[in-house]
PDB file of C-alpha atoms in Angstrom:
ATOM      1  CA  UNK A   1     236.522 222.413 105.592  1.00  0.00           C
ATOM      2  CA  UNK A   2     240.255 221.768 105.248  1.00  0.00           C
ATOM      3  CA  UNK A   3     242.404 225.080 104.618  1.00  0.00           C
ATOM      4  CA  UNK A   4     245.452 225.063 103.509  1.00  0.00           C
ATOM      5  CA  UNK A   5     246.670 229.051 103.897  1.00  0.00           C
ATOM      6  CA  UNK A   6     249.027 230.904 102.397  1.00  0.00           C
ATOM      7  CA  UNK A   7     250.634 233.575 104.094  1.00  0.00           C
ATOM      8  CA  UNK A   8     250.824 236.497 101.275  1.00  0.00           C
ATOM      9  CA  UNK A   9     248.632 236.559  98.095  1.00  0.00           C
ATOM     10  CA  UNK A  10     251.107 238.580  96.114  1.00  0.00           C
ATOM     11  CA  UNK A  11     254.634 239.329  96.578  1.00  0.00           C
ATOM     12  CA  UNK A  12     257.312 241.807  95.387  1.00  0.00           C
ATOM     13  CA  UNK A  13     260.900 241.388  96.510  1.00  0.00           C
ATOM     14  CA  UNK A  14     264.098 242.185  94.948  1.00  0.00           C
ATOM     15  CA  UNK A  15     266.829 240.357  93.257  1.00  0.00           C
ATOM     16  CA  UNK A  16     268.990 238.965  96.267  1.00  0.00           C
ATOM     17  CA  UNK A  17     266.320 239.245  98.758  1.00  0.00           C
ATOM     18  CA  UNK A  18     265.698 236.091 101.225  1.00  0.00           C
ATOM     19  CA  UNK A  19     261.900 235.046 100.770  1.00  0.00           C
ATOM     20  CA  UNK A  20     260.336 233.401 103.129  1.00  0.00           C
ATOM     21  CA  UNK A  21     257.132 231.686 101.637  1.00  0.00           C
ATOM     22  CA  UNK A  22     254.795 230.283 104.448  1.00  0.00           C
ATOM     23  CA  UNK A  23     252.268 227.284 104.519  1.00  0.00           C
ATOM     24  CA  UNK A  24     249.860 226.708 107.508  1.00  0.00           C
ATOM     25  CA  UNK A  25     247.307 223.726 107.028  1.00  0.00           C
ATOM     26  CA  UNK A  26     244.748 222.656 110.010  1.00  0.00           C
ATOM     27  CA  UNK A  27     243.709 219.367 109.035  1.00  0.00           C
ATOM     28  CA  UNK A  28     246.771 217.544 110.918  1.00  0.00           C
ATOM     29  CA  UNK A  29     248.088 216.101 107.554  1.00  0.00           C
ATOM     30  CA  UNK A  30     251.573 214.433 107.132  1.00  0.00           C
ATOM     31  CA  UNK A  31     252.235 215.336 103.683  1.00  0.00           C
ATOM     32  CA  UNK A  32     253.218 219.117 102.647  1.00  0.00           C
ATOM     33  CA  UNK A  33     254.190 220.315  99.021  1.00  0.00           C
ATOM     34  CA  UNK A  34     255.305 223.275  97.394  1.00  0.00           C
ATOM     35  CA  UNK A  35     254.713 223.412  93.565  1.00  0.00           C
ATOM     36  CA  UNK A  36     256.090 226.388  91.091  1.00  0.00           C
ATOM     37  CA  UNK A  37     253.338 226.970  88.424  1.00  0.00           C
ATOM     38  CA  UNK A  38     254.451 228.758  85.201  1.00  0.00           C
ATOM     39  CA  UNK A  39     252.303 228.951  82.209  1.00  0.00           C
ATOM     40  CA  UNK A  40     252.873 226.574  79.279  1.00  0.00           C
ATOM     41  CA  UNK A  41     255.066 224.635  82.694  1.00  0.00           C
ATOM     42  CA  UNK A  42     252.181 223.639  84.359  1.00  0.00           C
ATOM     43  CA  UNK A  43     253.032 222.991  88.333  1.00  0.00           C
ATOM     44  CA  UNK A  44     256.426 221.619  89.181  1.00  0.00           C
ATOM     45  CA  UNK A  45     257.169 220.068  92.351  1.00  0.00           C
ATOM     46  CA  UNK A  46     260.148 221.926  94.206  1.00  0.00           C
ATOM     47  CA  UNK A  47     259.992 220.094  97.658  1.00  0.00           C
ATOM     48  CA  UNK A  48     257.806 217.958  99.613  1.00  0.00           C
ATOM     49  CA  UNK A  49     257.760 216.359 103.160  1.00  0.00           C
ATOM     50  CA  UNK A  50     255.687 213.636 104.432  1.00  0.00           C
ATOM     51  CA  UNK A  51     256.854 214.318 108.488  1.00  0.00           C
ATOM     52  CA  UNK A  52     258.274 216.629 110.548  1.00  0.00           C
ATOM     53  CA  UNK A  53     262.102 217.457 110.092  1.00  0.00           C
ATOM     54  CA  UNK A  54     261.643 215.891 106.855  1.00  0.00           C
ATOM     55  CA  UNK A  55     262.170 216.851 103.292  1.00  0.00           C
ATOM     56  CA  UNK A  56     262.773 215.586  99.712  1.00  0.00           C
ATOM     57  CA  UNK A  57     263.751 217.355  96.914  1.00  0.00           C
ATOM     58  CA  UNK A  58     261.116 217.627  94.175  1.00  0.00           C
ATOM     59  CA  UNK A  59     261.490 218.188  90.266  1.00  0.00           C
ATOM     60  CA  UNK A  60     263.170 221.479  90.295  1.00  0.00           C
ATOM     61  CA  UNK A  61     264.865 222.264  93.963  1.00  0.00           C
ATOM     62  CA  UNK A  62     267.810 224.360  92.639  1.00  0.00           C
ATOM     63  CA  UNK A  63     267.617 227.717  94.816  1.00  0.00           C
ATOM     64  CA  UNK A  64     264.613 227.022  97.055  1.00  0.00           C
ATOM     65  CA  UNK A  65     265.258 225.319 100.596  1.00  0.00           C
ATOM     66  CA  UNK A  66     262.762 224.191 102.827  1.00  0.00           C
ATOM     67  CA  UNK A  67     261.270 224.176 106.788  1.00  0.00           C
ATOM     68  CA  UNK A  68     259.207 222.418 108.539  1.00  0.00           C
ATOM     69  CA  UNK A  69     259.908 222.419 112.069  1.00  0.00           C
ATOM     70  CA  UNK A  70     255.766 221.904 113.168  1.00  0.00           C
ATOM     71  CA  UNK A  71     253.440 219.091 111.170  1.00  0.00           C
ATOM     72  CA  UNK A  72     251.288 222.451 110.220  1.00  0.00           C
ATOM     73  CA  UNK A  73     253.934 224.302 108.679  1.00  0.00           C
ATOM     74  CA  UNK A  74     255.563 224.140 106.178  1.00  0.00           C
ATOM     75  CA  UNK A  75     258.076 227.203 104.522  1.00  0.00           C
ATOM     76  CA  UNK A  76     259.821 228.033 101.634  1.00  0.00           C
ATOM     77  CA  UNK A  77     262.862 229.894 101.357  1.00  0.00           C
ATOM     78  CA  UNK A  78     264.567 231.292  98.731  1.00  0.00           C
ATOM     79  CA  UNK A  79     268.004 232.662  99.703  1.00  0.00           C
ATOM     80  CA  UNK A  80     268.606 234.837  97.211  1.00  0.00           C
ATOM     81  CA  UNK A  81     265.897 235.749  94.895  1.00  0.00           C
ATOM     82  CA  UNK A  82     266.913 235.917  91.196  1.00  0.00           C
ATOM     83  CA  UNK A  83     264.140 237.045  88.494  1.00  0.00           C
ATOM     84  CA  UNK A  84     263.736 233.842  86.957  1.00  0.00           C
ATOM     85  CA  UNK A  85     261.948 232.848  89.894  1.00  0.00           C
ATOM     86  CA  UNK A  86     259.073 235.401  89.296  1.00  0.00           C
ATOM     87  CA  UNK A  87     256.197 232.834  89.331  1.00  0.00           C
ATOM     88  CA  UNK A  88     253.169 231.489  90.793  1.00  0.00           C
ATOM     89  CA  UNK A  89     253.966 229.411  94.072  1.00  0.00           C
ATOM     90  CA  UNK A  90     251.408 226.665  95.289  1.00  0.00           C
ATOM     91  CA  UNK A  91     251.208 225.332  98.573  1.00  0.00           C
ATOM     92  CA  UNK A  92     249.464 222.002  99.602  1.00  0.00           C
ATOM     93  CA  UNK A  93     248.546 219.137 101.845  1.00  0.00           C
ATOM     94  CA  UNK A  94     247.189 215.466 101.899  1.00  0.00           C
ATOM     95  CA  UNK A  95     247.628 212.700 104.231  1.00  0.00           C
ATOM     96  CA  UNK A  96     249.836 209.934 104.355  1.00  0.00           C
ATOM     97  CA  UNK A  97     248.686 206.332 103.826  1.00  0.00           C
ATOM     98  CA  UNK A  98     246.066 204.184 102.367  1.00  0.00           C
ATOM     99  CA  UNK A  99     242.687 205.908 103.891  1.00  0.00           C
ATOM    100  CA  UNK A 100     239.087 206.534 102.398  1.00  0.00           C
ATOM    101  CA  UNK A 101     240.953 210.096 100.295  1.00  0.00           C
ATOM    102  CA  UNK A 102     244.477 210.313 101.574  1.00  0.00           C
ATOM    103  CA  UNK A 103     245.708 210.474  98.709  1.00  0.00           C
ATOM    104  CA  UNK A 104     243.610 213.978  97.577  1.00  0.00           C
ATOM    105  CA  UNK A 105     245.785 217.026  97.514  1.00  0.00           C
ATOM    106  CA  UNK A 106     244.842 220.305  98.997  1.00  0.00           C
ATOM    107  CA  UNK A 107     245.881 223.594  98.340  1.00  0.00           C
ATOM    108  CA  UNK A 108     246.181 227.278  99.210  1.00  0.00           C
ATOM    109  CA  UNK A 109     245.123 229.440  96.899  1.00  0.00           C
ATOM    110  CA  UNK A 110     248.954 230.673  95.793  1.00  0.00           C
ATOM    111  CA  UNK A 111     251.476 232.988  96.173  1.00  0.00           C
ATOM    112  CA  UNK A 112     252.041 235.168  92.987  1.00  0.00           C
ATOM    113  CA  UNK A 113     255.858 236.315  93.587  1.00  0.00           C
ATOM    114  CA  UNK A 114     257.490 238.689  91.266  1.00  0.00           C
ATOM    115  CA  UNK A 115     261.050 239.299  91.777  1.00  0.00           C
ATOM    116  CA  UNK A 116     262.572 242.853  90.129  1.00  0.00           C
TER     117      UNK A 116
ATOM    118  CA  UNK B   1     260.576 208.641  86.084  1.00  0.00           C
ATOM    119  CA  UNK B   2     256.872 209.420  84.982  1.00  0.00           C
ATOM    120  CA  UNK B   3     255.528 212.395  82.860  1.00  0.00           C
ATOM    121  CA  UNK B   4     251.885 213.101  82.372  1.00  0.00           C
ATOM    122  CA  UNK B   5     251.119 215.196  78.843  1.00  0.00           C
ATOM    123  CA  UNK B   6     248.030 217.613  77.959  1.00  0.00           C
ATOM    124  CA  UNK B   7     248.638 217.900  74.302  1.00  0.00           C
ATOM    125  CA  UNK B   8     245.928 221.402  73.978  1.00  0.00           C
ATOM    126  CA  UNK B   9     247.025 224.405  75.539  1.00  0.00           C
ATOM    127  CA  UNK B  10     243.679 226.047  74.811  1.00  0.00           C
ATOM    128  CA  UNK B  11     239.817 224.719  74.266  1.00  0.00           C
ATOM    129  CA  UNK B  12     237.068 226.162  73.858  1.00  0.00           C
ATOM    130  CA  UNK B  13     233.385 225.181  73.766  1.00  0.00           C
ATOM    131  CA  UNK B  14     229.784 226.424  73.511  1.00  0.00           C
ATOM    132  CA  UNK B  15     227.907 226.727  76.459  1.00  0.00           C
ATOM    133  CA  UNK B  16     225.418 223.453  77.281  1.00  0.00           C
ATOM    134  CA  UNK B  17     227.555 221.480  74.566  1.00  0.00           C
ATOM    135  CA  UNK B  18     230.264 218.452  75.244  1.00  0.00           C
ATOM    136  CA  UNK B  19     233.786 219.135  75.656  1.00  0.00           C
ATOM    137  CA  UNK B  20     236.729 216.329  75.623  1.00  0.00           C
ATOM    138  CA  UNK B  21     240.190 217.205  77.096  1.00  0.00           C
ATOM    139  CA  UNK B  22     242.965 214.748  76.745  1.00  0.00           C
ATOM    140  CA  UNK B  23     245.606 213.300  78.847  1.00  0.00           C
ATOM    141  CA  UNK B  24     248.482 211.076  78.276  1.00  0.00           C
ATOM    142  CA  UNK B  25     250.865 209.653  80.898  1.00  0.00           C
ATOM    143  CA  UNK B  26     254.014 207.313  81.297  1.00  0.00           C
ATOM    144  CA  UNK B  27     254.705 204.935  84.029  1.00  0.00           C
ATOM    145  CA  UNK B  28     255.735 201.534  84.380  1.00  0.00           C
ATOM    146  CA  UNK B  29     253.629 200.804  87.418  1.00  0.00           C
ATOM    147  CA  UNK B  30     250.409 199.263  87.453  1.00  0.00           C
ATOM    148  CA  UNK B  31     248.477 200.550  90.685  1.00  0.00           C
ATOM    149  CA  UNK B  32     248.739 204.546  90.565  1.00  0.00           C
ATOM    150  CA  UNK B  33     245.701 207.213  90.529  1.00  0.00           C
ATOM    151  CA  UNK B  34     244.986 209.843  88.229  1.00  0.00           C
ATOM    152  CA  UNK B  35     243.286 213.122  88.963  1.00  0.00           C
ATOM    153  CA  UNK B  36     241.541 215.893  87.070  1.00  0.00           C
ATOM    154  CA  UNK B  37     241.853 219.206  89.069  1.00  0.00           C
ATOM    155  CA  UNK B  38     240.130 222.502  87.768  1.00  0.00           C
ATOM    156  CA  UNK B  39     242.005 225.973  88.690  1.00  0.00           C
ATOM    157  CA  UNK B  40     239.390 228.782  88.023  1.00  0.00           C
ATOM    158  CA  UNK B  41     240.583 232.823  87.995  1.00  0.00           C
ATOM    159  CA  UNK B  42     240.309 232.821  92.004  1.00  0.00           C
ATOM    160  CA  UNK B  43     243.462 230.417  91.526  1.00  0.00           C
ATOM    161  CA  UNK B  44     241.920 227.762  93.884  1.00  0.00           C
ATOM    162  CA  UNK B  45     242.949 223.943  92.624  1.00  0.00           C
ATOM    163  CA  UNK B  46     239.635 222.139  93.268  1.00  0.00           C
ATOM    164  CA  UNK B  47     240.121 218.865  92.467  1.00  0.00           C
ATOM    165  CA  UNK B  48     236.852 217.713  89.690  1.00  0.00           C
ATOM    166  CA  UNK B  49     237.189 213.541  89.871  1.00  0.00           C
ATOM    167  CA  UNK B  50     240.008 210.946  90.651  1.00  0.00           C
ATOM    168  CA  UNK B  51     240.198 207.319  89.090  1.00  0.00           C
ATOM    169  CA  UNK B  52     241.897 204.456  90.495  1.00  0.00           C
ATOM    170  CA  UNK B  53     244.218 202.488  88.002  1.00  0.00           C
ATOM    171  CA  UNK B  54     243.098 198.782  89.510  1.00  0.00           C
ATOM    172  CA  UNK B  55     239.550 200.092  89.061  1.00  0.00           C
ATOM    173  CA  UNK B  56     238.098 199.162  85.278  1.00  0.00           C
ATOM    174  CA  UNK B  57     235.312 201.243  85.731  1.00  0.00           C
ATOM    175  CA  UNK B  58     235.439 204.867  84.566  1.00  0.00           C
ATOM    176  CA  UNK B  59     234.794 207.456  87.255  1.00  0.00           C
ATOM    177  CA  UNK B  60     232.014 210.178  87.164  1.00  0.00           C
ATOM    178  CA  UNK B  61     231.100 213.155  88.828  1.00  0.00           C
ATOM    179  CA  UNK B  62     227.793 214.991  87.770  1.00  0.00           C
ATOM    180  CA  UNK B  63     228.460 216.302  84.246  1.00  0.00           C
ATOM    181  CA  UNK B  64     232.417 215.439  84.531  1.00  0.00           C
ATOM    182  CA  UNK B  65     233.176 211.689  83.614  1.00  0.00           C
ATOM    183  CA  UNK B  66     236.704 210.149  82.583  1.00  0.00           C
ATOM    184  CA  UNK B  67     237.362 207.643  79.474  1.00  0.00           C
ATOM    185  CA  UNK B  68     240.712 206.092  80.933  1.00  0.00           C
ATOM    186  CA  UNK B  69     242.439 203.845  78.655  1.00  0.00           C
ATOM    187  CA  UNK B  70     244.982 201.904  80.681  1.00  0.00           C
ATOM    188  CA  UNK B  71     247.107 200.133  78.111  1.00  0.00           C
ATOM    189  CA  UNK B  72     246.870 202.888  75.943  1.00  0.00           C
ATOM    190  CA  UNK B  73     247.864 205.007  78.935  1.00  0.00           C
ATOM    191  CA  UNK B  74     245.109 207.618  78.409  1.00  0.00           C
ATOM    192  CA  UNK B  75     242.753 209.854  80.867  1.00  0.00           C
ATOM    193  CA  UNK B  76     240.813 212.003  79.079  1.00  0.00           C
ATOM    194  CA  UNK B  77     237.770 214.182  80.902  1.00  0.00           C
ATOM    195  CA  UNK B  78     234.641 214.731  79.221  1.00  0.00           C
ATOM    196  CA  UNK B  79     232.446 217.707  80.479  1.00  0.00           C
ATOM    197  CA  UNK B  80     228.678 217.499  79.421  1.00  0.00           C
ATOM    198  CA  UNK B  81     226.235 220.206  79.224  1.00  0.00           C
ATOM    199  CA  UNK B  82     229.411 222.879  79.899  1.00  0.00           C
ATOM    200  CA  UNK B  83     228.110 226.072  81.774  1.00  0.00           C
ATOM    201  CA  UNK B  84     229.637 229.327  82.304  1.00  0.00           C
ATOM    202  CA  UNK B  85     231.297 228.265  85.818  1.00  0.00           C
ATOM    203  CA  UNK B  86     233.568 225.438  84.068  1.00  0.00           C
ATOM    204  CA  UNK B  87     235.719 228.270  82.448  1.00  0.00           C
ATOM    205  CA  UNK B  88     239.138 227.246  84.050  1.00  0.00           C
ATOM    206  CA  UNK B  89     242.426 225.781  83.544  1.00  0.00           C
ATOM    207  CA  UNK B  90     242.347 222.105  83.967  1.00  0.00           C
ATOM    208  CA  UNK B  91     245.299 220.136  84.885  1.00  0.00           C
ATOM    209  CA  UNK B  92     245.746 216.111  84.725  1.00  0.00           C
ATOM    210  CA  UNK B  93     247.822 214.688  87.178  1.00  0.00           C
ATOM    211  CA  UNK B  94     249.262 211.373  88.285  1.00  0.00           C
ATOM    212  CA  UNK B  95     250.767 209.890  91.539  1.00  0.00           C
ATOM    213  CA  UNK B  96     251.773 206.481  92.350  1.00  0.00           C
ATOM    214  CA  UNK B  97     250.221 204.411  95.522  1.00  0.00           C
ATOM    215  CA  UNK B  98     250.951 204.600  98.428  1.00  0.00           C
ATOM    216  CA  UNK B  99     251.478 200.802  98.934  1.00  0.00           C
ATOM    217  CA  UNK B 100     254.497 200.697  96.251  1.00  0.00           C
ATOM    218  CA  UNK B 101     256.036 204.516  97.234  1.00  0.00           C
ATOM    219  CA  UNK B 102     255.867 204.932 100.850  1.00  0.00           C
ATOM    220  CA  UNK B 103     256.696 208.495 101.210  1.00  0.00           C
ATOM    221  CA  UNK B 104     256.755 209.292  97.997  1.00  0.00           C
ATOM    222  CA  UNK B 105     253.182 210.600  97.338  1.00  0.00           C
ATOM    223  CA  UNK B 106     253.737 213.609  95.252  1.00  0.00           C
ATOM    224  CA  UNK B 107     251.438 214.552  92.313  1.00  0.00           C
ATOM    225  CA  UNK B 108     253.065 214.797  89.084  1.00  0.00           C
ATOM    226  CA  UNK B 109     251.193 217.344  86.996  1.00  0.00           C
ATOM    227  CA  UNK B 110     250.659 218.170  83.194  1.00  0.00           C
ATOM    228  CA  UNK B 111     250.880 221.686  81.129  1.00  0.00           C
ATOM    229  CA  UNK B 112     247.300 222.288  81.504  1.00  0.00           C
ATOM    230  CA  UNK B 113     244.531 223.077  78.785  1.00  0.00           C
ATOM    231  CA  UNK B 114     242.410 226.492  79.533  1.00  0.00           C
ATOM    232  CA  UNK B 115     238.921 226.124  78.593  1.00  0.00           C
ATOM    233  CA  UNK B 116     236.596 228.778  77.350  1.00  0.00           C
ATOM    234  CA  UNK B 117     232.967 228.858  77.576  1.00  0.00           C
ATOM    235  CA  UNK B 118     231.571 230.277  74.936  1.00  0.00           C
ATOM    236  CA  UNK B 119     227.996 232.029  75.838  1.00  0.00           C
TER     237      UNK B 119
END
């Protein structure tokens, strides 16, 4: 089965705090995303990046960067934590091309960060 | 730039009875997927069925099946026969192809709808 982990299932930090969200998937994939979900939001993309080295911003980037230095992992950093971004993070994975499911998403099973 | 839009927050239904949830999206392409993925309490996004946009026919999974409306832009997921385990939030979501967006294959999700089970 593919697994797409997240380091920490819940998180408390504290406003100006550097978080360091991290993403390991095993199943070689090119693609890695991190989504915010909110309720009544639904899950926003904040950064994504289909190779090594390489990242796009997403829908909402403003105060999250992002690493990914190996294909399997992929990290989110927020450089100074502020309360409004107290929310449910979601990591996942697909491949990258036209194959028999590339274009499925998988994901970790979240990161519930509250920031005080 | 495309937005995909659950219109109920909440649904509920009684257990072994149909449920529809609906899904609207915008795009101006014409080859793109669309997914259904179910988040239960254990917070795990399991993805339920996916339909291609080139492909007429509507996708089915078991008791999950899709009506999708292309013109009208519409995906909506019916659940037959609804048991206790299909309590969840369900999300719609939406990417382009790959052959068009070359590194660009991000999902773009709705709100959600949370569905109760009623025993």
């Amino acid at each position: 089965d593919v697994k797409v982990t997240q380091s920490s299932r819940y998180l408390v930090k504290r406003t100006g705090e550097k978080v360091f969200l991290e993403c390991v998937q095993d199943m070689d994939h090119e693609n890695m995303f991190w989504y915010r979900q909110d309720p009544g939001l639904g899950l926003r993309l904040i950064y994504f990046s289909y190779d090594v080295k390489m990242k796009e911003k997403g829908d909402i980037p403003e105060g999250y960067s992002v690493s990914r230095e190996k294909k399997e992992r992929f990290s989110l950093i927020l450089e100074s934590a502020s309360t409004n971004q107290t929310s449910m993070y979601l990591c996942a994975s697909s491949f990258r091309g036209r194959k028999s499911t590339n274009e499925k998403l998988f994901f970790g099973s979240g990161t519930q960060l509250s920031v005080l | 730039a495309q937005t995909v839009t659950q219109s109920q927050p909440e649904m509920s239904v009684q257990e072994a009875e149909t449920v529809t949830l609906s899904c609207t999206y915008d795009t101006s392409e014409s080859d793109y997927y669309l997914f259904w993925y179910k988040q239960p309490p254990s917070r795990q996004m399991i993805l339920v069925i996916r339909q291609e946009a080139y492909k007429q026919q509507n996708a089915t999974e078991n008791r999950f099946s899709v009506n999708f409306q292309k013109a009208a832009k519409s995906f909506s997921l019916k659940i037959s026969d609804s048991q206790l385990g299909d309590a969840a939030m369900y999300f719609c979501a939406y990417r382009m192809s790959w052959v068009s967006n070359f590194g660009n294959e991000k999902l773009t999700f709705g709100t959600g709808t949370r569905l109760t089970i009623i025993p």
